[in-house]
Short mmCIF file of C-alpha atoms in Angstrom, two decimals:
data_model
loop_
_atom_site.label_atom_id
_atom_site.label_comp_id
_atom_site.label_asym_id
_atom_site.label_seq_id
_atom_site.Cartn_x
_atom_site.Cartn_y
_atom_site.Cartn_z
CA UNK S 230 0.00 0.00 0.00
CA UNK S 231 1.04 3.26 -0.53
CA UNK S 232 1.58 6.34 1.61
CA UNK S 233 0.79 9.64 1.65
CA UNK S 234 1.64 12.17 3.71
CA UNK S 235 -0.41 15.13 4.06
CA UNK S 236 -1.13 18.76 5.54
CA UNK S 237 2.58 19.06 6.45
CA UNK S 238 4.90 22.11 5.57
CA UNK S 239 8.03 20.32 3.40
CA UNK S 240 11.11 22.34 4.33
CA UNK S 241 14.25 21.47 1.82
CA UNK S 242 17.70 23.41 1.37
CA UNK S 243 16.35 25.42 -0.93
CA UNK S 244 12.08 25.45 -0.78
CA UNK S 245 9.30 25.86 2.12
CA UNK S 246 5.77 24.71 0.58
CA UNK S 247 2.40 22.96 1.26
CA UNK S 248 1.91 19.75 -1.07
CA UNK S 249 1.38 15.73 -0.53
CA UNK S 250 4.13 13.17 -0.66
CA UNK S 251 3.47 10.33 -2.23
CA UNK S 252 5.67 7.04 -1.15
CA UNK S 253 5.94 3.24 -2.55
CA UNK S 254 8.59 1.17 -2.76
CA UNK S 255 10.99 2.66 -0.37
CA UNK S 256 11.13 6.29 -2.53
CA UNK S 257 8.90 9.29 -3.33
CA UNK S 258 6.92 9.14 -6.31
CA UNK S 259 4.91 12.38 -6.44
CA UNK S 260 4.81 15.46 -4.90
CA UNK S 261 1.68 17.97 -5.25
CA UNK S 262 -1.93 18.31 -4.59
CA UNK S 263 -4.72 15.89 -4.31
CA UNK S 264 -2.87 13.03 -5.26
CA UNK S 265 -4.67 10.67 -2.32
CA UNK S 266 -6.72 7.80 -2.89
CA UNK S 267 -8.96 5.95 -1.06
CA UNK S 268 -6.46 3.37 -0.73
CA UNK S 269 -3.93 4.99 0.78
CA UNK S 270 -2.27 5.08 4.22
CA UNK S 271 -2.32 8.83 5.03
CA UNK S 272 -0.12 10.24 7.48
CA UNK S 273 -1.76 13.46 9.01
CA UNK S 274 1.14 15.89 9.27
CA UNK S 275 -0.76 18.92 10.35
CA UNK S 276 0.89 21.60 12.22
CA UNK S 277 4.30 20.22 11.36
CA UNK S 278 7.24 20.48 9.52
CA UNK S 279 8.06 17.53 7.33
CA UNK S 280 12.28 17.30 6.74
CA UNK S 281 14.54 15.05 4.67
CA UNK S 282 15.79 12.76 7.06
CA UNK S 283 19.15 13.71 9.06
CA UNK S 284 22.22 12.23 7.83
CA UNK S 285 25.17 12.07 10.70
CA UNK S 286 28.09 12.74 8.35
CA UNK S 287 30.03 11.72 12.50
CA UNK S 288 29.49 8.39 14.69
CA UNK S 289 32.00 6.20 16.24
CA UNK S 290 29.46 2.90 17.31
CA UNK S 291 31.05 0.24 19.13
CA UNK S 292 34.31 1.64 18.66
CA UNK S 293 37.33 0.57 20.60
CA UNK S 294 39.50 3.46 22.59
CA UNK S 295 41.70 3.69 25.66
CA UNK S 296 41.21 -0.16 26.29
CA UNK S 297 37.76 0.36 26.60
CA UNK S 298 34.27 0.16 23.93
CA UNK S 299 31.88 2.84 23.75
CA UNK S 300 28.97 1.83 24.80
CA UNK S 301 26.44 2.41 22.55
CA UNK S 302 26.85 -0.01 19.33
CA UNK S 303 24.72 0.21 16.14
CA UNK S 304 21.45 -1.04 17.46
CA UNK S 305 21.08 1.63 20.57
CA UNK S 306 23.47 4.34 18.33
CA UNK S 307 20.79 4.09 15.49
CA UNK S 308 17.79 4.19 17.74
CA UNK S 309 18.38 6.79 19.07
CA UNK S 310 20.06 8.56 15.88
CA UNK S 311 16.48 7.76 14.69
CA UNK S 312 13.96 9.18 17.39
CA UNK S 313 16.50 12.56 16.68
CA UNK S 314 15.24 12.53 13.43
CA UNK S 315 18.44 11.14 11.92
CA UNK S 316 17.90 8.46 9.07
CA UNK S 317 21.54 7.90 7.94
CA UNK S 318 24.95 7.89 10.06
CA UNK S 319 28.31 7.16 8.58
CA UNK S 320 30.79 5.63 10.87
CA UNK S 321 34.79 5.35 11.09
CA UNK S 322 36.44 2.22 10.30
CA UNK S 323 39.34 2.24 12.29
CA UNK S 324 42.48 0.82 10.58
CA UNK S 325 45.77 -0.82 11.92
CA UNK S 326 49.06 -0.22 10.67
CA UNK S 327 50.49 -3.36 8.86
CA UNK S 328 47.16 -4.74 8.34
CA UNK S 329 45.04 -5.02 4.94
CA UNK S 330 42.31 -2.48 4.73
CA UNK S 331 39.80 -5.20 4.35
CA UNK S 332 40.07 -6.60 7.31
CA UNK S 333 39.01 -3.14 9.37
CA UNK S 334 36.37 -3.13 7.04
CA UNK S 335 34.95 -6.33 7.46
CA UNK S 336 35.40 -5.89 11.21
CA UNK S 337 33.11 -2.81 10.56
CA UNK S 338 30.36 -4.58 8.95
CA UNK S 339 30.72 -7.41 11.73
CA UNK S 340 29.91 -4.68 13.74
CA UNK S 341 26.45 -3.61 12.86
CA UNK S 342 25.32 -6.81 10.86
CA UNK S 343 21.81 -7.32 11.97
CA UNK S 344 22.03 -4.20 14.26
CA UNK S 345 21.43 -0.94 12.54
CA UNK S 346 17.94 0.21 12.33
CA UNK S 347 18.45 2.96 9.60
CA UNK S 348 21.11 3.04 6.87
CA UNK S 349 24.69 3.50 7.63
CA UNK S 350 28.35 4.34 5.54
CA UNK S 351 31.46 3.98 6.21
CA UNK S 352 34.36 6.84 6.37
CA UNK S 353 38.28 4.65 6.18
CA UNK S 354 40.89 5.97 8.81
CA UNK S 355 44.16 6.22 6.98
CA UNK S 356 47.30 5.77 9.27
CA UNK S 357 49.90 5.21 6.93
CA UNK S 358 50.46 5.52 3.23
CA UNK S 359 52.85 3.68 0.94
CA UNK S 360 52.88 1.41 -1.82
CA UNK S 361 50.92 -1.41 -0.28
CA UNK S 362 48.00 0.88 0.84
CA UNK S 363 48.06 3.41 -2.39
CA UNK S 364 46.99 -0.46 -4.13
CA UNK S 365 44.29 -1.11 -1.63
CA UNK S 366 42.46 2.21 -1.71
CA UNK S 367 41.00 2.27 -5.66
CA UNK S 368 39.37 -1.23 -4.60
CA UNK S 369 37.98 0.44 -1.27
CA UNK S 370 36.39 2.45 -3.43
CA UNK S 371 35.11 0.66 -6.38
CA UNK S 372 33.57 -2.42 -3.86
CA UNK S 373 32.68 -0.51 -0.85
CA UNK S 374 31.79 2.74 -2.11
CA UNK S 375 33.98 4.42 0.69
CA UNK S 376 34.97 7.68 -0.82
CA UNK S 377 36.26 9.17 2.48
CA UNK S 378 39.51 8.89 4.18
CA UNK S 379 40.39 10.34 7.86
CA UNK S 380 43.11 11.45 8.93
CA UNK S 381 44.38 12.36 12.56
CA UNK S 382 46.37 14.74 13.33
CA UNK S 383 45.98 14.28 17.19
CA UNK S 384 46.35 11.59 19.46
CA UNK S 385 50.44 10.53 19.21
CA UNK S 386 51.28 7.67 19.49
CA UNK S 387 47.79 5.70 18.95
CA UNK S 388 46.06 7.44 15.93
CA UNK S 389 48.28 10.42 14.55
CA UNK S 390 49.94 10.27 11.34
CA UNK S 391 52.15 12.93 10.05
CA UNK S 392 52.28 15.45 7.59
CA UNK S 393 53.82 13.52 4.61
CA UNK S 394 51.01 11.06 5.51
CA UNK S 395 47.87 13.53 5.06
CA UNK S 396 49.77 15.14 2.06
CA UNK S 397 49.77 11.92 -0.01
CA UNK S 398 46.49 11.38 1.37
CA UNK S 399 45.23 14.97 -0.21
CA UNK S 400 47.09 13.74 -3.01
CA UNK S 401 45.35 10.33 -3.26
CA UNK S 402 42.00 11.69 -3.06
CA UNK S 403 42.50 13.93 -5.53
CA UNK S 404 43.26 11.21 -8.01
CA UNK S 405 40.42 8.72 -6.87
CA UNK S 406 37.98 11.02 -6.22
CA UNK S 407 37.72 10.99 -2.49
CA UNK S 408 37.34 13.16 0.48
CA UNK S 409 40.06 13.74 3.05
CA UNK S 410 38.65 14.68 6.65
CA UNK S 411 41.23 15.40 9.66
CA UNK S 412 40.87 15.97 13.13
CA UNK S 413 42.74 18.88 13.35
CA UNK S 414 44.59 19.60 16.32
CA UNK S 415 48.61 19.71 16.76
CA UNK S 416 49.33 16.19 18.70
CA UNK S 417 52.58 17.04 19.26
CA UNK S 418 52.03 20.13 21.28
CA UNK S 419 49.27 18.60 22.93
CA UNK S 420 52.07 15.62 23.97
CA UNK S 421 54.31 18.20 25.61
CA UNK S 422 51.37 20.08 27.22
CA UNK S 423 49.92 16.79 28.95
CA UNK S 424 52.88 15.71 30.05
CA UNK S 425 53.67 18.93 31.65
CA UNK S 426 50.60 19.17 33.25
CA UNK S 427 51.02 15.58 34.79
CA UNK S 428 54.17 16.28 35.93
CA UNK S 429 53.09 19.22 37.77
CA UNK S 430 50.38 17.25 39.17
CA UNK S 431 47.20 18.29 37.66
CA UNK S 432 45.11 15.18 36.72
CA UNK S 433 41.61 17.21 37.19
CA UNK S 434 39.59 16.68 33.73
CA UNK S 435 39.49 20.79 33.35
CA UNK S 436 43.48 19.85 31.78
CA UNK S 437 41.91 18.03 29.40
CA UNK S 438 40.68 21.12 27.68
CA UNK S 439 43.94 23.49 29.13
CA UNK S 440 46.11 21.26 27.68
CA UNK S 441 44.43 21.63 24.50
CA UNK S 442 43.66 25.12 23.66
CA UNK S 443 42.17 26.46 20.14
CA UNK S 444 45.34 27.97 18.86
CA UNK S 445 46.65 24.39 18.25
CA UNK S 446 43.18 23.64 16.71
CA UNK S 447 43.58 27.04 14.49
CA UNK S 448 47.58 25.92 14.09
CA UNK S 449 46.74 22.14 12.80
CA UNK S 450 43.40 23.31 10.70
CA UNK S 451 45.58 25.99 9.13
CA UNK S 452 48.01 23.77 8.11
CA UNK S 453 45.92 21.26 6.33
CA UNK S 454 44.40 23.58 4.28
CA UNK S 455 47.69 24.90 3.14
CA UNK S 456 48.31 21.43 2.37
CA UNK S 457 45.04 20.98 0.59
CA UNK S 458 45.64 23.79 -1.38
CA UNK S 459 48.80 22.87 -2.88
CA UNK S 460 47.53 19.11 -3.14
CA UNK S 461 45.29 20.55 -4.92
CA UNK S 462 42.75 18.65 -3.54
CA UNK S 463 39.52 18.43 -0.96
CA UNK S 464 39.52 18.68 2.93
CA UNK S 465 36.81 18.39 5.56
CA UNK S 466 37.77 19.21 8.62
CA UNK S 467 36.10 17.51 11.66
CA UNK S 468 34.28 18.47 15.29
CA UNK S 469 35.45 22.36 14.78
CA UNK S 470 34.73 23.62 18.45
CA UNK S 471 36.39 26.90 18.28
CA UNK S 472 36.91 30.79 16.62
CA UNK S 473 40.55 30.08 15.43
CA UNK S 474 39.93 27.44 13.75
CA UNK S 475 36.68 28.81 11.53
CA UNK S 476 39.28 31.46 10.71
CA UNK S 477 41.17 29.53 9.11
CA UNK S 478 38.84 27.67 7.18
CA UNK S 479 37.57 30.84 5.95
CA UNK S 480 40.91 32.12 5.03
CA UNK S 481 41.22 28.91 3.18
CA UNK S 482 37.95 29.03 1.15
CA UNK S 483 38.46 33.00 0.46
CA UNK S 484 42.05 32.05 -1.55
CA UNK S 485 39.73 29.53 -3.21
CA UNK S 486 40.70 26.15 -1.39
CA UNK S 487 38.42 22.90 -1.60
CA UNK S 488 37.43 23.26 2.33
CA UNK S 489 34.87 22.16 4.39
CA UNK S 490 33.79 22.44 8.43
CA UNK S 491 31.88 20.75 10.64
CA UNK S 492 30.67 21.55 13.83
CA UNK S 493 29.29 19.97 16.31
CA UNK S 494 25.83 20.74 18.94
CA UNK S 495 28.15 20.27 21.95
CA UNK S 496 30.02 23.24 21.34
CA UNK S 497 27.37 25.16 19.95
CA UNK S 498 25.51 25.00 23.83
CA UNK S 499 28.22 23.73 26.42
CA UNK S 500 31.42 25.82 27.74
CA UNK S 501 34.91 24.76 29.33
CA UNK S 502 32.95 25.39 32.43
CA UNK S 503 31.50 21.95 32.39
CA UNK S 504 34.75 19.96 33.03
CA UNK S 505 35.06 21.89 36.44
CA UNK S 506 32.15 19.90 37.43
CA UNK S 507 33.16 18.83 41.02
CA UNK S 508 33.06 15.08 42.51
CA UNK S 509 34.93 14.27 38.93
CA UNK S 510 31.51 15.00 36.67
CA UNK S 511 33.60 16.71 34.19
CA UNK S 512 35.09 14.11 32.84
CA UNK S 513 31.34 13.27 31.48
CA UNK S 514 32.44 16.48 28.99
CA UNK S 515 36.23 15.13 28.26
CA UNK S 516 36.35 14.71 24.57
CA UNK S 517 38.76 16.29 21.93
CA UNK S 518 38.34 18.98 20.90
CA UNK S 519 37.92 19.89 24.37
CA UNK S 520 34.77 22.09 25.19
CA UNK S 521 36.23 26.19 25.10
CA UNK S 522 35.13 29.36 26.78
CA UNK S 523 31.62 30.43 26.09
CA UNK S 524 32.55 33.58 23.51
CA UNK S 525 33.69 30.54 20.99
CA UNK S 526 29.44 29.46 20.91
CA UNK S 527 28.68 32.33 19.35
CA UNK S 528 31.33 32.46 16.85
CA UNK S 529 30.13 28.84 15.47
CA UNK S 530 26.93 30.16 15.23
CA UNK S 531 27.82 32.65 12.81
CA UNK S 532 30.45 30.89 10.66
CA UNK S 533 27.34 28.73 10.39
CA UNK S 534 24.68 31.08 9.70
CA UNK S 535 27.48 32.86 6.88
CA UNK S 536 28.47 29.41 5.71
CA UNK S 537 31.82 29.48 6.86
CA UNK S 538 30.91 26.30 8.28
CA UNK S 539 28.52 24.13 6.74
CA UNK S 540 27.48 21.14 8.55
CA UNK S 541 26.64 19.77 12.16
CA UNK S 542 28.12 16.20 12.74
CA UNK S 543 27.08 14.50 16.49
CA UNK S 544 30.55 13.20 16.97
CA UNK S 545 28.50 10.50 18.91
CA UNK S 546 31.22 8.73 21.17
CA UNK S 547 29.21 7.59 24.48
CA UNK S 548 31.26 6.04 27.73
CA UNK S 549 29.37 5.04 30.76
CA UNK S 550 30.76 7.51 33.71
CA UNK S 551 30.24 4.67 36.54
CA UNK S 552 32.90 2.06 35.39
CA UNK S 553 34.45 3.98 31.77
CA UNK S 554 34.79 7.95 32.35
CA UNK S 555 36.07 6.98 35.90
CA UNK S 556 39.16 5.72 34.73
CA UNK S 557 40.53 8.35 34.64
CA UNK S 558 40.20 9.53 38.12
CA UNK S 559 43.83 10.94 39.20
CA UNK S 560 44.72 11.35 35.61
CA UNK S 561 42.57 13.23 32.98
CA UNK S 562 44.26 11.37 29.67
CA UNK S 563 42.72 8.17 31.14
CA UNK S 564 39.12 9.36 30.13
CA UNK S 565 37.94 7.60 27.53
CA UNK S 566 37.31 10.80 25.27
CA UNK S 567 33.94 11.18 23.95
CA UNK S 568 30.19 12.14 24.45
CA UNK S 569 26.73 11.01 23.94
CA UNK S 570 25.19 13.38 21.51
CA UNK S 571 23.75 11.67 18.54
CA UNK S 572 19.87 11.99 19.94
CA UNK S 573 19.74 15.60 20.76
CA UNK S 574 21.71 17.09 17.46
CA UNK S 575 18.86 17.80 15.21
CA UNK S 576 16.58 19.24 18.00
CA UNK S 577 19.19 21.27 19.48
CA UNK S 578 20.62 22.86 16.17
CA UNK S 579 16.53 23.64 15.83
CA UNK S 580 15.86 24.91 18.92
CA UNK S 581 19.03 26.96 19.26
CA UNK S 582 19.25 28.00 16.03
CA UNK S 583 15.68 28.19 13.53
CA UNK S 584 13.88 29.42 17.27
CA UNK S 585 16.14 31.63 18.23
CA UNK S 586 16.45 33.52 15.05
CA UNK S 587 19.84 32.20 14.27
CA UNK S 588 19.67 30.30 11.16
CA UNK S 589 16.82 29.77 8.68
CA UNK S 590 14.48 26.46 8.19
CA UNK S 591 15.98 26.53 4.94
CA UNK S 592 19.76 26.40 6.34
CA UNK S 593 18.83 23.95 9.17
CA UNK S 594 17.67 21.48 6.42
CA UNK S 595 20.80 22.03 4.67
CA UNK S 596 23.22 22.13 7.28
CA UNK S 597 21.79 18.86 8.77
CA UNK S 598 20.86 16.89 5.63
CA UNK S 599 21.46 18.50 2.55
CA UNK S 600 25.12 19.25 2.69
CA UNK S 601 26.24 16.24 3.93
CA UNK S 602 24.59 14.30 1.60
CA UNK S 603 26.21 16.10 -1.22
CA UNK S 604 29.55 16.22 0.34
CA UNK S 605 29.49 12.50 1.11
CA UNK S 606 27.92 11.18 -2.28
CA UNK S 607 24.71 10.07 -1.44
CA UNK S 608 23.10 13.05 -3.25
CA UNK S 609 19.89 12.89 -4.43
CA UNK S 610 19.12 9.54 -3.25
CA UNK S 611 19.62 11.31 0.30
CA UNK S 612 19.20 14.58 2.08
CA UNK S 613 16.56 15.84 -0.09
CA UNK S 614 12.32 15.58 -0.58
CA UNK S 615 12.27 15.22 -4.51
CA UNK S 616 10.48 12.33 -6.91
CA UNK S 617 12.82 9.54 -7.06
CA UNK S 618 14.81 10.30 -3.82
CA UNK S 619 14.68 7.58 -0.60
CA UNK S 620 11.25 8.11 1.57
CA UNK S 621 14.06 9.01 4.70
CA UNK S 622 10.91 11.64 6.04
CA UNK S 623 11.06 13.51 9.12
CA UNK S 624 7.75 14.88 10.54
CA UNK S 625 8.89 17.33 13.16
CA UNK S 626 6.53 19.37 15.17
CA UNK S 627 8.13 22.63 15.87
CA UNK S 628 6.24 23.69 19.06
CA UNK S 629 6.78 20.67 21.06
CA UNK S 630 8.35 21.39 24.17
CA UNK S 631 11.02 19.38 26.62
CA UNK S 632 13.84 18.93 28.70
CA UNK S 633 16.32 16.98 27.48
CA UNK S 634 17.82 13.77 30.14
CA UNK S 635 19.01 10.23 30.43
CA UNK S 636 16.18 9.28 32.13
CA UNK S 637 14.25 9.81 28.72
CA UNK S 638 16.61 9.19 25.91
CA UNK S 639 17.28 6.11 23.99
CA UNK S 640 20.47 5.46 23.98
CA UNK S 641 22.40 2.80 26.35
CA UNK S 642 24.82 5.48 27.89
CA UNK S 643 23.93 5.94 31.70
CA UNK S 644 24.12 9.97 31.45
CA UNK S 645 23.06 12.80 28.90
CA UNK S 646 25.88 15.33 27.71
CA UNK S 647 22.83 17.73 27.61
CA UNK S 648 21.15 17.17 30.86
CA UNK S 649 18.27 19.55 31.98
CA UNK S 650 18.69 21.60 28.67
CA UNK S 651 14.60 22.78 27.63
CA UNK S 652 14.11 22.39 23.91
CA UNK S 653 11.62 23.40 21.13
CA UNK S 654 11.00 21.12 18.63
CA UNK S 655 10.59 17.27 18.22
CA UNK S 656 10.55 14.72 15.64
CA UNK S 657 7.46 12.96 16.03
CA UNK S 658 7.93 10.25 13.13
CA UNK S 659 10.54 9.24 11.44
CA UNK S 660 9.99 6.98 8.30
CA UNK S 661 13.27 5.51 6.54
CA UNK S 662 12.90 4.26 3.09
CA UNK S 663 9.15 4.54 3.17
CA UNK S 664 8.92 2.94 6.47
CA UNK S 665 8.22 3.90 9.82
CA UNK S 666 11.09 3.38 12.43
CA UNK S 667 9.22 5.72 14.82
CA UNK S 668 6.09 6.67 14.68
CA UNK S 669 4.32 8.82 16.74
CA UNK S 670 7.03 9.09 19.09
CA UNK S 671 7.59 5.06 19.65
CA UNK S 672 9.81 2.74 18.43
CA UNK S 673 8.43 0.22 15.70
CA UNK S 674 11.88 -0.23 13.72
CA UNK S 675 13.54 -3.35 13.67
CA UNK S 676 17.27 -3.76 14.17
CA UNK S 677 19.34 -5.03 11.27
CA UNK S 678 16.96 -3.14 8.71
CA UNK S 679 19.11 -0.68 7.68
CA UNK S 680 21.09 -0.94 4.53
CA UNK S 681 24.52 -0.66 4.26
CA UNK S 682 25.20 2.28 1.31
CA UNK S 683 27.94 2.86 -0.83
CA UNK S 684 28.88 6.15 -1.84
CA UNK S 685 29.66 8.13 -4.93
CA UNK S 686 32.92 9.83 -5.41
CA UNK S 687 33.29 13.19 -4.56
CA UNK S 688 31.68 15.65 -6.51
CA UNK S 689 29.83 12.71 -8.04
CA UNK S 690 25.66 12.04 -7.97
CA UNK S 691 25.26 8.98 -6.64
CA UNK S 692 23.12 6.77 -9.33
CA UNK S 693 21.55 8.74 -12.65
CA UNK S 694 18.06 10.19 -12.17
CA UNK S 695 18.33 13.06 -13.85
CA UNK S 696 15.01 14.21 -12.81
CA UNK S 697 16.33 15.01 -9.31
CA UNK S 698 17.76 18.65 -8.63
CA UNK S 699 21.51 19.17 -9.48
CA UNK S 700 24.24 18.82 -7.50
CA UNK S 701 25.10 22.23 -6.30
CA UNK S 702 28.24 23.37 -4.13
#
């Protein structure tokens, strides 16, 4: 049976408009006025908004770190990406040194076989490049449809690489037709800084951010866009949490560079403030970039609204604090770095942002959806409402108030990044390929029905319907 939804307000990147939606077979295959029949199951949108679905472009599900596993995998990641509103995350395959790329990636679909309720990606981590890798990469492509490599630029000694790494990396992906993200802050500083701060005996989680501050996040996001300009090639730069750093990216786009930023909703709403938290709650905030003083917020929200940056990623990373955040108690870089945000990042970027008069509808649907769907080649298939696209349908009623908290979300983490925060705004069903994962607020999804996707190249459309807007930049 078909569906229709009706009496909504469709909000794209580009369009705000009453019509129907028509949806069979897992896609939208009109658009207009009085298109229902008798037959049809309608879904009564009225006094809502009805969205593409979210994409996540930033999730690291049962991912191994600092001898631990965060602790939400793809089932409870996805769930809860989907009662956000979020109908497609892409996730980082971690890779080894020494080790074919096949085998991370195989370990990655292990991973949320039979798990993920919505449909998922893959980015590839790349830490090292040489002969032996440079002949792996073309197949990553052509057979998984991974068109993204990450690079680190933090972390020493586990995940950084070094400069000649992401430099033949910008150069790879220029020839294959791939996207280069880094996490873009100087390790090596960071190194001397930590142990510095150890030795003089701070171990309080506040030195997790002091011994990270942004001008090493400006330094390292500065220098990889010089690099990607003389590659030549494409960079997206990761989690961007502070003012130095959107300057440089907007240096680097003004000389005409091939550069991209993300943000994330933690920084956009949370301050350095957080990790002073006494009886050790602030290492429930430790992840990297570190949060920074409250003028940054404000800063993010206009490279945003002036599209210096252009999309909001969850950087969804979730430890338990009772028996994972603890271990670092006496010694900040034993906190398992990360957060649970992948639940709240739609409503908070609306709530914050379209209610509070900083960004449009229009940009909310782009920076959440659109973008990232044309960035990461799964434009128009994804991130759009057009004939021939997925049904991924958000139906999203803007008035809805409530305060966000562990108690209520769905995700297996035992504490909310975002705790007591009051909200406006609320997905209230969520359909992905035509069907409903939540609907009317509950779950009815099943895990392992999300299909795995593989992407386009960069720059690319991702299958031929020409009927389907063009890809625009």
């Amino acid at each position: 049976m078909r569906k229709v939804i009706q009496n909504g307000v469709i909000v794209t990147a580009a369009d705000t408009y009453e019509a129907e939606i028509i949806i069979e077979g897992g896609k939208i295959v009109a658009i207009g006025t009085n298109l229902a029949t008798s037959s049809d199951e309608v879904i009564d949108a009225k006094g809502c908004y009805v969205f593409p679905g979210a994409i996540d472009p930033h999730t690291h599900l049962d991912m191994p770190f600092g001898g631990t596993v965060t602790k939400d995998d793809f089932e409870s990641g996805t769930i809860a990406a989907a009662f956000g509103g979020t109908t497609t995350v892409i996730d980082f395959c971690l890779t080894q040194k020494g080790k074919p790329i096949q085998d991370a990636i195989e370990t990655w679909h292990a991973k949320s076989k039979d798990k993920a309720v919505i449909d998922y990606s893959f980015h590839l981590m790349i830490s090292e490049i040489n002969e032996d890798v440079l002949a792996q990469l073309p197949v990553v492509i052509d057979n998984e449809g991974i068109t993204s490599f990450k690079v680190f630029m933090a972390y020493k000694n586990v995940f950084q690489a070094d400069d000649e790494t992401l430099f033949r990396t910008l150069i790879t992906a220029r020839e294959l037709g791939a996207l280069v993200m880094v996490h873009a802050e100087n390790g090596d500083v960071i190194d001397y800084l930590t142990k510095k701060a150890l030795a003089d005996g701070n171990t309080d989680p506040i030195y997790h951010a002091l011994t990270r501050p942004p001008e090493i996040e400006g330094e390292a996001t500065g220098r990889a866009a010089q690099l990607t300009g003389l590659a030549n090639s494409q960079l997206y730069v990761v989690h961007v949490s502070c003012g130095d750093a959107v300057e440089k990216i907007a240096e680097a786009r003004n000389k005409g560079f091939d550069v991209w930023g993300e943000t994330c909703p933690q920084y956009l709403v949370l301050d350095q403030t957080y990790l002073e938290k006494p009886n050790f709650e602030g290492a429930k905030y430790v992840w990297s970039p570190p949060l920074r003083e409250k003028h940054h917020q404000e800063l993010l929200w206009n490279a945003l609204r002036n599209g210096q940056l252009q999309t909001l990623g969850s950087d969804q990373c979730s430890f338990d604090f009772n028996g994972q955040k603890d271990l670092g108690r006496g010694d900040f870089t034993k906190i398992p770095n990360g957060g649970p945000t992948i639940e709240d990042r739609v409503s908070i970027l609306f709530s914050e942002g379209v209610k509070k008069g900083r960004i449009t509808l229009n940009q909310f649907v782009d920076i959440t959806s659109t973008r990232i769907s044309k960035l990461f080649g799964l434009f128009p298939h994804k991130g759009t409402i057009a004939v021939g696209a997925d049904a991924d349908i958000v139906i999203f009623d803007p008035n809805i108030e409530r305060v966000i908290s562990a108690s209520t979300h769905h995700l297996a983490v035992d504490y909310s990044a975002f705790e007591g925060m009051k909200v406006t705004g609320e997905p209230v069903s969520v359909l992905s390929r035509g069907e409903f994962v939540v609907k009317d607020k509950q779950f009815v999804g099943k895990p392992g029905r999300g299909h795995y996707i593989k992407r386009a190249k960069y720059g690319e459309l991702r299958g031929d319907q020409d009927q389907l807007e063009e890809l625009s930049y």
